[in-house]
Amino acid sequence: MEKVLFICASPRKNGNTAEVLSECAQIIENHGLTTETIYLRGKNIESCKACGACAKLHRCHIDDGLNEIIEKIRESKGFIVGTPVYFGTARGDLMSALQRIGYVSMNTDGFLSWKVGGPIAVARRGGQTATIQELLMFYLINDMIIPGSTYWNIVFGREKGEAIQDEEGMQTIRRFGENVANLIIKIA
C-alpha cells in the first residue's frame, strides 16, 4: 500500500500543527493510502556540514536519528512537512533536517524525485506565506511534485485547538490532502 510520510516540526505535543497534519493525514487515509507522522520534538537534528560523505556512505554520516527518517522517506510515495511559524520562517530543526535529506538524495539515488507532497505552515497571525515559499524551495530543487489547493497551505491559530477552527485554512488543507492522495494514486 502506498504511504505518505509527514514530519511535524512542532515542539508541542498535540499542538495546532500536529492537529492540522492529523486532519490532512485522515483525508489521505480516506483515499486508501497509509500515513505515518514523525515528530521532531525531542530530537536534536544537527545542521548539514556539506562534507559530501553521504555520496560514499549513501546516508548521512551524522548519527542523530535522521538516517532512520530518510529510510522512511525512501519507502514513501508522498512527503509532507508541517511547521509552526514563530518568527516568519520555518523552525530551524525542520530546515536542518530538510537540508540534510536533500543533500543525501542529491548525492545518492535521487530518492526524492517524483515524491508528491508539500509544506503546511501554521501561525497566529503572519509569516506563513514566507515560510511556504522557503519550504517550497526544498520541494522544487529535489524534483518533487507539489499539488495545489484552494489557497496556500496556511492555517491560523495560536492557542491549542484554534487552528482547526480556521474553516478556510482547514478546507485548504483537506483539498491539499485529497490532491496529494489522488496524484499518488494516478502516478501508481
Short mmCIF file of C-alpha atoms in Angstrom, two decimals:
data_model
loop_
_atom_site.label_atom_id
_atom_site.label_comp_id
_atom_site.label_asym_id
_atom_site.label_seq_id
_atom_site.Cartn_x
_atom_site.Cartn_y
_atom_site.Cartn_z
CA MET A 1 0.00 0.00 0.00
CA GLU A 2 1.26 3.49 -0.87
CA LYS A 3 2.38 5.61 2.07
CA VAL A 4 2.69 9.34 2.77
CA LEU A 5 5.22 10.37 5.38
CA PHE A 6 4.63 13.51 7.45
CA ILE A 7 7.18 15.42 9.50
CA CYS A 8 5.76 17.60 12.26
CA ALA A 9 8.19 20.28 13.42
CA SER A 10 6.12 21.49 16.36
CA PRO A 11 7.76 21.24 19.78
CA ARG A 12 4.28 20.99 21.32
CA LYS A 13 2.66 17.61 21.74
CA ASN A 14 -0.80 17.67 20.14
CA GLY A 15 -0.48 21.37 19.27
CA ASN A 16 -2.04 23.17 16.33
CA THR A 17 0.48 21.93 13.76
CA ALA A 18 0.01 18.32 14.85
CA GLU A 19 -3.79 18.69 14.67
CA VAL A 20 -3.64 20.19 11.18
CA LEU A 21 -1.33 17.42 9.94
CA SER A 22 -3.59 14.81 11.53
CA GLU A 23 -6.57 16.15 9.58
CA CYS A 24 -4.56 16.09 6.35
CA ALA A 25 -3.43 12.52 7.09
CA GLN A 26 -7.03 11.44 7.70
CA ILE A 27 -8.09 12.77 4.30
CA ILE A 28 -5.22 10.89 2.65
CA GLU A 29 -6.12 7.68 4.50
CA ASN A 30 -9.74 8.09 3.38
CA HIS A 31 -8.39 7.64 -0.17
CA GLY A 32 -6.89 4.25 0.71
CA LEU A 33 -3.29 5.27 1.39
CA THR A 34 -1.41 4.87 4.66
CA THR A 35 0.29 7.67 6.56
CA GLU A 36 2.93 7.99 9.24
CA THR A 37 3.87 11.11 11.17
CA ILE A 38 7.33 11.65 12.60
CA TYR A 39 7.68 14.32 15.26
CA LEU A 40 10.94 16.28 15.53
CA ARG A 41 10.03 17.16 19.13
CA GLY A 42 12.75 15.85 21.43
CA LYS A 43 15.22 15.12 18.62
CA ASN A 44 18.46 17.04 18.22
CA ILE A 45 18.81 17.29 14.46
CA GLU A 46 22.15 18.79 13.52
CA SER A 47 22.74 21.07 10.55
CA CYS A 48 24.31 19.79 7.34
CA LYS A 49 28.07 20.18 7.25
CA ALA A 50 28.23 19.79 3.43
CA CYS A 51 31.03 17.26 3.90
CA GLY A 52 29.87 15.09 0.99
CA ALA A 53 30.33 11.85 2.95
CA CYS A 54 26.78 10.84 2.02
CA ALA A 55 27.93 10.29 -1.58
CA LYS A 56 30.13 7.41 -0.41
CA LEU A 57 28.05 6.20 2.53
CA HIS A 58 24.62 6.53 0.84
CA ARG A 59 23.46 8.01 4.13
CA CYS A 60 24.37 10.97 6.29
CA HIS A 61 27.45 10.46 8.45
CA ILE A 62 25.81 12.36 11.35
CA ASP A 63 24.21 9.83 13.69
CA ASP A 64 21.29 11.69 15.26
CA GLY A 65 18.33 9.64 14.02
CA LEU A 66 17.81 11.40 10.71
CA ASN A 67 19.02 8.41 8.68
CA GLU A 68 16.08 6.38 10.00
CA ILE A 69 13.74 9.14 8.82
CA ILE A 70 15.48 9.20 5.43
CA GLU A 71 14.83 5.45 5.03
CA LYS A 72 11.14 6.01 5.74
CA ILE A 73 11.07 8.80 3.13
CA ARG A 74 12.74 6.48 0.60
CA GLU A 75 9.93 3.96 1.11
CA SER A 76 7.10 6.50 0.83
CA LYS A 77 5.35 7.90 -2.23
CA GLY A 78 4.44 11.18 -0.55
CA PHE A 79 6.23 13.58 1.80
CA ILE A 80 4.55 16.45 3.67
CA VAL A 81 6.11 18.71 6.26
CA GLY A 82 4.32 20.92 8.75
CA THR A 83 5.77 23.67 10.88
CA PRO A 84 4.62 26.30 13.27
CA VAL A 85 5.78 29.80 12.35
CA TYR A 86 7.13 31.81 15.27
CA PHE A 87 9.32 34.46 13.61
CA GLY A 88 8.35 34.42 9.95
CA THR A 89 10.24 31.26 8.98
CA ALA A 90 10.13 27.51 9.39
CA ARG A 91 11.61 26.07 12.57
CA GLY A 92 15.36 25.59 12.42
CA ASP A 93 15.27 21.88 13.21
CA LEU A 94 13.00 21.26 10.22
CA MET A 95 15.28 23.24 7.91
CA SER A 96 18.32 21.35 9.22
CA ALA A 97 16.55 18.06 8.55
CA LEU A 98 15.40 19.06 5.07
CA GLN A 99 18.82 20.32 4.03
CA ARG A 100 20.42 17.04 5.04
CA ILE A 101 17.64 14.95 3.48
CA GLY A 102 18.04 16.87 0.22
CA TYR A 103 21.81 16.58 0.29
CA VAL A 104 21.64 12.80 0.78
CA SER A 105 19.07 12.45 -2.01
CA MET A 106 21.10 14.54 -4.46
CA ASN A 107 24.35 12.74 -3.65
CA THR A 108 22.93 9.22 -3.81
CA ASP A 109 19.97 7.87 -5.78
CA GLY A 110 17.71 10.93 -6.02
CA PHE A 111 15.06 9.23 -3.89
CA LEU A 112 13.05 12.45 -3.50
CA SER A 113 12.37 12.75 -7.24
CA TRP A 114 8.66 12.32 -8.11
CA LYS A 115 7.51 12.14 -4.49
CA VAL A 116 4.23 14.00 -4.08
CA GLY A 117 3.78 16.46 -1.24
CA GLY A 118 4.36 19.94 0.03
CA PRO A 119 4.59 22.16 3.09
CA ILE A 120 2.00 23.32 5.61
CA ALA A 121 2.56 26.37 7.84
CA VAL A 122 0.60 27.28 10.98
CA ALA A 123 0.85 30.61 12.81
CA ARG A 124 -1.04 33.03 14.99
CA ARG A 125 -1.10 35.95 12.58
CA GLY A 126 1.59 36.07 9.89
CA GLY A 127 4.71 34.68 8.32
CA GLN A 128 3.08 31.64 6.77
CA THR A 129 3.48 32.68 3.12
CA ALA A 130 7.20 33.40 3.57
CA THR A 131 7.54 30.04 5.28
CA ILE A 132 5.69 28.24 2.50
CA GLN A 133 7.99 29.90 -0.05
CA GLU A 134 11.05 28.89 1.98
CA LEU A 135 9.91 25.28 2.17
CA LEU A 136 8.84 25.09 -1.48
CA MET A 137 12.48 25.63 -2.44
CA PHE A 138 13.27 22.20 -0.94
CA TYR A 139 10.50 20.51 -2.92
CA LEU A 140 11.30 22.21 -6.21
CA ILE A 141 15.07 21.63 -6.20
CA ASN A 142 14.51 17.95 -5.39
CA ASP A 143 12.28 17.28 -8.46
CA MET A 144 9.20 16.68 -6.33
CA ILE A 145 5.55 17.08 -7.33
CA ILE A 146 3.60 19.73 -5.41
CA PRO A 147 -0.16 19.74 -5.91
CA GLY A 148 -2.09 22.92 -5.43
CA SER A 149 -5.16 23.56 -3.34
CA THR A 150 -7.84 26.22 -2.99
CA TYR A 151 -5.35 28.59 -1.30
CA TRP A 152 -1.82 28.38 0.10
CA ASN A 153 -1.32 25.68 2.74
CA ILE A 154 -1.55 28.06 5.68
CA VAL A 155 -3.67 27.89 8.80
CA PHE A 156 -4.21 30.48 11.53
CA GLY A 157 -4.22 29.64 15.22
CA ARG A 158 -2.31 30.36 18.39
CA GLU A 159 -3.88 28.56 21.33
CA LYS A 160 -4.31 24.80 21.16
CA GLY A 161 -7.33 23.94 19.04
CA GLU A 162 -7.62 27.31 17.31
CA ALA A 163 -6.09 26.16 14.02
CA ILE A 164 -8.72 23.52 13.33
CA GLN A 165 -11.35 26.24 13.85
CA ASP A 166 -9.91 28.18 10.88
CA GLU A 167 -12.52 26.96 8.41
CA GLU A 168 -10.90 28.33 5.24
CA GLY A 169 -7.45 27.14 6.27
CA MET A 170 -8.68 23.64 7.08
CA GLN A 171 -10.63 23.43 3.82
CA THR A 172 -7.40 24.28 2.01
CA ILE A 173 -5.54 21.54 3.90
CA ARG A 174 -8.28 18.98 3.21
CA ARG A 175 -8.18 19.75 -0.53
CA PHE A 176 -4.39 19.56 -0.47
CA GLY A 177 -4.63 16.12 1.17
CA GLU A 178 -7.13 14.99 -1.49
CA ASN A 179 -4.85 16.24 -4.26
CA VAL A 180 -1.80 14.51 -2.77
CA ALA A 181 -3.69 11.22 -2.50
CA ASN A 182 -5.22 11.45 -5.97
CA LEU A 183 -1.87 12.26 -7.60
CA ILE A 184 -0.14 9.35 -5.88
CA ILE A 185 -2.93 7.01 -7.00
CA LYS A 186 -2.78 8.29 -10.59
CA ILE A 187 1.03 8.04 -10.75
CA ALA A 188 0.95 4.48 -9.38
#
